[in-house]
mmCIF file of C-alpha atoms in Angstrom:
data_model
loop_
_atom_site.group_PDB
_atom_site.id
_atom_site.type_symbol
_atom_site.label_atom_id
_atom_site.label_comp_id
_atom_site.label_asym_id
_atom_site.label_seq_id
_atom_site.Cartn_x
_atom_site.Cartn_y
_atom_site.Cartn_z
ATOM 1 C CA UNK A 1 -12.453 0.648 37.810
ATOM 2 C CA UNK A 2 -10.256 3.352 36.881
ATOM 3 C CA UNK A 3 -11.149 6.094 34.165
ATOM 4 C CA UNK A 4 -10.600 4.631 30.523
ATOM 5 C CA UNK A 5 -9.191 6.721 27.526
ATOM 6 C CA UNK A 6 -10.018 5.256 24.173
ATOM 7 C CA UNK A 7 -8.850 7.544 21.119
ATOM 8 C CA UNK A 8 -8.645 7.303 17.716
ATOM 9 C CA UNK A 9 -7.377 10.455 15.839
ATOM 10 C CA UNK A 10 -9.334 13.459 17.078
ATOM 11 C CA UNK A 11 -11.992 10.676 18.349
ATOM 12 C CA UNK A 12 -11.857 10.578 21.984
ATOM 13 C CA UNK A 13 -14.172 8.505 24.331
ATOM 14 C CA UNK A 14 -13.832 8.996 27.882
ATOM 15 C CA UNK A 15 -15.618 6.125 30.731
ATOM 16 C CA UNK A 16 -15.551 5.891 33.709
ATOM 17 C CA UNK A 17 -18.153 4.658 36.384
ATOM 18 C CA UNK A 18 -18.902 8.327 38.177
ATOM 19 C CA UNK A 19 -19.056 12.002 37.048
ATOM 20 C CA UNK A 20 -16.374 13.706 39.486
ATOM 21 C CA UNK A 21 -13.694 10.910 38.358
ATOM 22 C CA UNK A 22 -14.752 11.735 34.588
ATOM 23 C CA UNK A 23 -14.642 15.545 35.417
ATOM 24 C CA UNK A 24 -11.000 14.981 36.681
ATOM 25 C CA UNK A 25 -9.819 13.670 33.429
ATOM 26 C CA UNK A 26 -12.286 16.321 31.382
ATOM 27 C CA UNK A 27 -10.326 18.650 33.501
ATOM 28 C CA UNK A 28 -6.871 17.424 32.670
ATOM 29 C CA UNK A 29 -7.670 16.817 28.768
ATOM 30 C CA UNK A 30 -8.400 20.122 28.516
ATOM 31 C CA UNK A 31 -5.544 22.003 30.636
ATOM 32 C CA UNK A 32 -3.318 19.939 28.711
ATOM 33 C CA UNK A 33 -4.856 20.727 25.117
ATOM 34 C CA UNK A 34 -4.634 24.643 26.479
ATOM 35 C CA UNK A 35 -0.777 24.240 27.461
ATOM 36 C CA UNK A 36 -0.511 22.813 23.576
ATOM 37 C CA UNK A 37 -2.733 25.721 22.181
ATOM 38 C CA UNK A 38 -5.990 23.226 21.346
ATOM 39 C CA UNK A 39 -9.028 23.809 22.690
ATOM 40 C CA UNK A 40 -12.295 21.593 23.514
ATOM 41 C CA UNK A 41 -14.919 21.709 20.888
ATOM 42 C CA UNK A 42 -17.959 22.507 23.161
ATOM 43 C CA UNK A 43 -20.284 21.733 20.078
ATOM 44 C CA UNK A 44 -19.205 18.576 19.227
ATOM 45 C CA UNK A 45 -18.094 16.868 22.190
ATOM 46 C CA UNK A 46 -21.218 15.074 24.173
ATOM 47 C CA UNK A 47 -22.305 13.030 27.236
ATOM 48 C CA UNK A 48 -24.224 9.977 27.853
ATOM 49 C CA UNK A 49 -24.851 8.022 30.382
ATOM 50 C CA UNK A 50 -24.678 4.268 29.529
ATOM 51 C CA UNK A 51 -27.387 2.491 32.333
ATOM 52 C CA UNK A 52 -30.189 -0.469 31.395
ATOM 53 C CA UNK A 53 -32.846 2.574 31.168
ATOM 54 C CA UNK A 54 -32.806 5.017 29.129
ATOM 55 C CA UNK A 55 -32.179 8.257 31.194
ATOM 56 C CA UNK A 56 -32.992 11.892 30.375
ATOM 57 C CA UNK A 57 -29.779 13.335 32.490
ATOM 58 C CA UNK A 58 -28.828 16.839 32.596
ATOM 59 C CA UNK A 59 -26.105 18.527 31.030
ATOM 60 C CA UNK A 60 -22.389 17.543 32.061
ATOM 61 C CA UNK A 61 -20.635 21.188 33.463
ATOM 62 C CA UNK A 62 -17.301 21.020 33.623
ATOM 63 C CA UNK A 63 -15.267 23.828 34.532
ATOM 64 C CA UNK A 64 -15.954 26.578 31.898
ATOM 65 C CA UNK A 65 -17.809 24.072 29.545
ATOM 66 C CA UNK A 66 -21.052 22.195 29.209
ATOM 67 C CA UNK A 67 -21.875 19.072 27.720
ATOM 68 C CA UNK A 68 -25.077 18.401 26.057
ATOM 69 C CA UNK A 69 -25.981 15.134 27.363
ATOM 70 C CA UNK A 70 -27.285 13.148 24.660
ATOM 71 C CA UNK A 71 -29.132 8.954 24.572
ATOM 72 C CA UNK A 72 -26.878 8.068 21.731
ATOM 73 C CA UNK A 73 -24.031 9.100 19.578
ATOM 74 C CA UNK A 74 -21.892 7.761 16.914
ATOM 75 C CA UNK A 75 -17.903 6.791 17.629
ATOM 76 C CA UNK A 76 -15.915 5.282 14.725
ATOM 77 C CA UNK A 77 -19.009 4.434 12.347
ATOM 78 C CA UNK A 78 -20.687 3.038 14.893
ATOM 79 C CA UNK A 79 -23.928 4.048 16.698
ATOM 80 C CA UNK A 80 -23.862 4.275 20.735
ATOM 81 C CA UNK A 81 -26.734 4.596 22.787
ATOM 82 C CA UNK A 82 -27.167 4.413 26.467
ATOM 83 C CA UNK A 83 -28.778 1.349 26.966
ATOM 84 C CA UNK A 84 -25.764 -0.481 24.612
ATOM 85 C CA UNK A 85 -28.424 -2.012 22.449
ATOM 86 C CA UNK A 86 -27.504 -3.082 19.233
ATOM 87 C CA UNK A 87 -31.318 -2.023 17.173
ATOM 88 C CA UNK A 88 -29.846 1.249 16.058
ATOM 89 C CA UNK A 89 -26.742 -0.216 15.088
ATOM 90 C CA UNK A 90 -27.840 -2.391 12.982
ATOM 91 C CA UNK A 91 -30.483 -0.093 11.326
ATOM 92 C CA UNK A 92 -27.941 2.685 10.944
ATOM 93 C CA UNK A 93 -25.297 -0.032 9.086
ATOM 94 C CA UNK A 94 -28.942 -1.585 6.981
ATOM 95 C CA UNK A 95 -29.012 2.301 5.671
ATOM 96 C CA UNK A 96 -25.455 2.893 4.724
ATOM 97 C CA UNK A 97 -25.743 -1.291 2.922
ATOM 98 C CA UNK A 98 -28.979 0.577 0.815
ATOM 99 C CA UNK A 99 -27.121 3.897 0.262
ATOM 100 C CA UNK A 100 -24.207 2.379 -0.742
ATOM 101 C CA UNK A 101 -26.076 -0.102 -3.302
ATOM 102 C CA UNK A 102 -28.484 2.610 -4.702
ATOM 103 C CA UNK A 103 -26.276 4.863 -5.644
ATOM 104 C CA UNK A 104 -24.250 2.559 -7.927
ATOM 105 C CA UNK A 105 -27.260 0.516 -9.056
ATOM 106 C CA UNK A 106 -27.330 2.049 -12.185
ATOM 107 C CA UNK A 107 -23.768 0.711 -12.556
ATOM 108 C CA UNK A 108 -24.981 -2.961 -11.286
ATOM 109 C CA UNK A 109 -27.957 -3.084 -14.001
ATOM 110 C CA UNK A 110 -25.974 -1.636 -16.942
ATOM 111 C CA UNK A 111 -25.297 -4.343 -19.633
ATOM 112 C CA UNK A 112 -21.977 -2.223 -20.732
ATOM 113 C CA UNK A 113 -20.451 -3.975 -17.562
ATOM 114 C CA UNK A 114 -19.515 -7.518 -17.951
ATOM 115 C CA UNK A 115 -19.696 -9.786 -14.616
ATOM 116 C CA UNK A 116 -16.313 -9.399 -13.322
ATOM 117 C CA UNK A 117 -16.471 -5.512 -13.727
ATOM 118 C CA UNK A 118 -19.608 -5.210 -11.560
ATOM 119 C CA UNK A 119 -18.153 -8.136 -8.912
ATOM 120 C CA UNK A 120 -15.259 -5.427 -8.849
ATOM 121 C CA UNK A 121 -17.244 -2.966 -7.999
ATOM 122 C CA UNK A 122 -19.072 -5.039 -5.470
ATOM 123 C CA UNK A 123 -16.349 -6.562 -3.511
ATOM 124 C CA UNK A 124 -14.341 -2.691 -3.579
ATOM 125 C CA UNK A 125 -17.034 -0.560 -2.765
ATOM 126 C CA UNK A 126 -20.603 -2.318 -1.214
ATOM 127 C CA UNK A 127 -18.896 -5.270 0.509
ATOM 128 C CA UNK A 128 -16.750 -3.023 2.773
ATOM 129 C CA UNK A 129 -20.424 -1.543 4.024
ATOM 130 C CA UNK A 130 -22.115 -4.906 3.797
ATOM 131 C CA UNK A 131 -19.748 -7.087 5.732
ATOM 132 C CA UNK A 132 -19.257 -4.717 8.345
ATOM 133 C CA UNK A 133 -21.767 -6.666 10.502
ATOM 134 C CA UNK A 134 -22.737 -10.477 10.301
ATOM 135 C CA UNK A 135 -26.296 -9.215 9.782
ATOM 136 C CA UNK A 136 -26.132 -8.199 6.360
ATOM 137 C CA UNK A 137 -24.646 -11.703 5.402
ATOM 138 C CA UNK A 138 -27.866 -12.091 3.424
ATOM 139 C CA UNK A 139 -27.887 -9.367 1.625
ATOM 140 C CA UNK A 140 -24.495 -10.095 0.309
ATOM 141 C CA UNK A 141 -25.765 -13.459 -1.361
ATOM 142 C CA UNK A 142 -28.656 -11.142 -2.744
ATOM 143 C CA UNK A 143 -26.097 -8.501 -4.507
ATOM 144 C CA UNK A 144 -23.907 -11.898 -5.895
ATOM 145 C CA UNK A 145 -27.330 -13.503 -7.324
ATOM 146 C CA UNK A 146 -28.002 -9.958 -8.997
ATOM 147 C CA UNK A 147 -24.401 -10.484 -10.444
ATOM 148 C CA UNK A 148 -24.671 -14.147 -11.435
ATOM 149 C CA UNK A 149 -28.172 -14.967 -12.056
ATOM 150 C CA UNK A 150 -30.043 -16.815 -10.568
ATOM 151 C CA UNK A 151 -29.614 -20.115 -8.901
ATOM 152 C CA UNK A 152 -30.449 -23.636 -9.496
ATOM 153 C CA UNK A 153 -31.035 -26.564 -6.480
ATOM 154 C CA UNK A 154 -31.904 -29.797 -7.338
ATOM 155 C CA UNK A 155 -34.599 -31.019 -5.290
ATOM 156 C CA UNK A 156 -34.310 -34.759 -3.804
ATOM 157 C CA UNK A 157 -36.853 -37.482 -4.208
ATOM 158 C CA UNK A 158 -37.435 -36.952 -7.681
ATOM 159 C CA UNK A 159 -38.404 -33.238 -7.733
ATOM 160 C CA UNK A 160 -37.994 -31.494 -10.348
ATOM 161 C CA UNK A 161 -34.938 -28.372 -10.856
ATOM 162 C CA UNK A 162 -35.887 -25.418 -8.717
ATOM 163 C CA UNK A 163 -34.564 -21.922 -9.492
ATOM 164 C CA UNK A 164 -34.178 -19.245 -6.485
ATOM 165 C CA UNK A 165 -33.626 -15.331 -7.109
#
């Protein structure tokens, strides 16, 4: 496999499957960023090892620089660690969902706003951070019964009307 470039902005993620091949393109990133008069941020950019353990490596030196070598770092809003398990992932996107609620609840319970104001505000600025992953599905259908009320099933056989929150 050859070395992979992914970039988005001043995002950069470099793989490849051994250290001197990722040193060679470290190398040529940053001669080229010098002949452009850029530099490498030696504070912000890391290194991690993706394996199935978890691995306490050593720093990554590369020419004049070193790397702290880290078990997981965020690219793009999302959380990477070295084992490419999805846990933190989906606990770091469950605490933006809460952050994102909280801090326009008092918005969501005020009676000043009718219905379609706070599904407004819903769908513009929690649903983007809710539906970023399929598991906070649920919680969307929470937030929209907050909105609505709460709803009635009818029950079969002759049971009586059953109202869910």
């Amino acid at each position: 496999m050859a070395t992979q470039i992914l970039a988005y902005a001043d995002d950069v993620a470099i793989l490849s499957r051994n250290k001197n091949a990722l040193k060679d393109v470290l190398d040529n990133i940053e001669s080229e960023a010098r002949e452009r008069g850029r530099t490498v941020n030696e504070n912000k950019t890391k290194y991690m090892e993706a394996t199935r353990t978890v691995v306490n490596g050593n720093h990554l030196q590369c020419g004049k620089y070193e790397f702290k070598h880290v078990k997981e770092l965020p690219y793009l809003g999302s959380q990477l660690n070295q084992t490419n398990s999805t846990n933190c992932e989906i606990q770091a996107r469950i605490i933006s969902r809460n952050r994102c609620y909280y801090s326009r609840r008092a918005l969501m319970k005020s009676r000043a706003l009718n219905r379609s104001s706070k599904l407004k505000i819903y769908t513009t600025l929690i649903r983007p951070v809710v539906t970023y992953g399929c598991e906070t599905w649920t919680f969307e259908w929470k937030i929209l019964r907050k909105i609505f009320g709460p709803v009635k099933m009818k029950m079969e056989f002759g049971e009586s009307e059953r109202t869910t929150n």
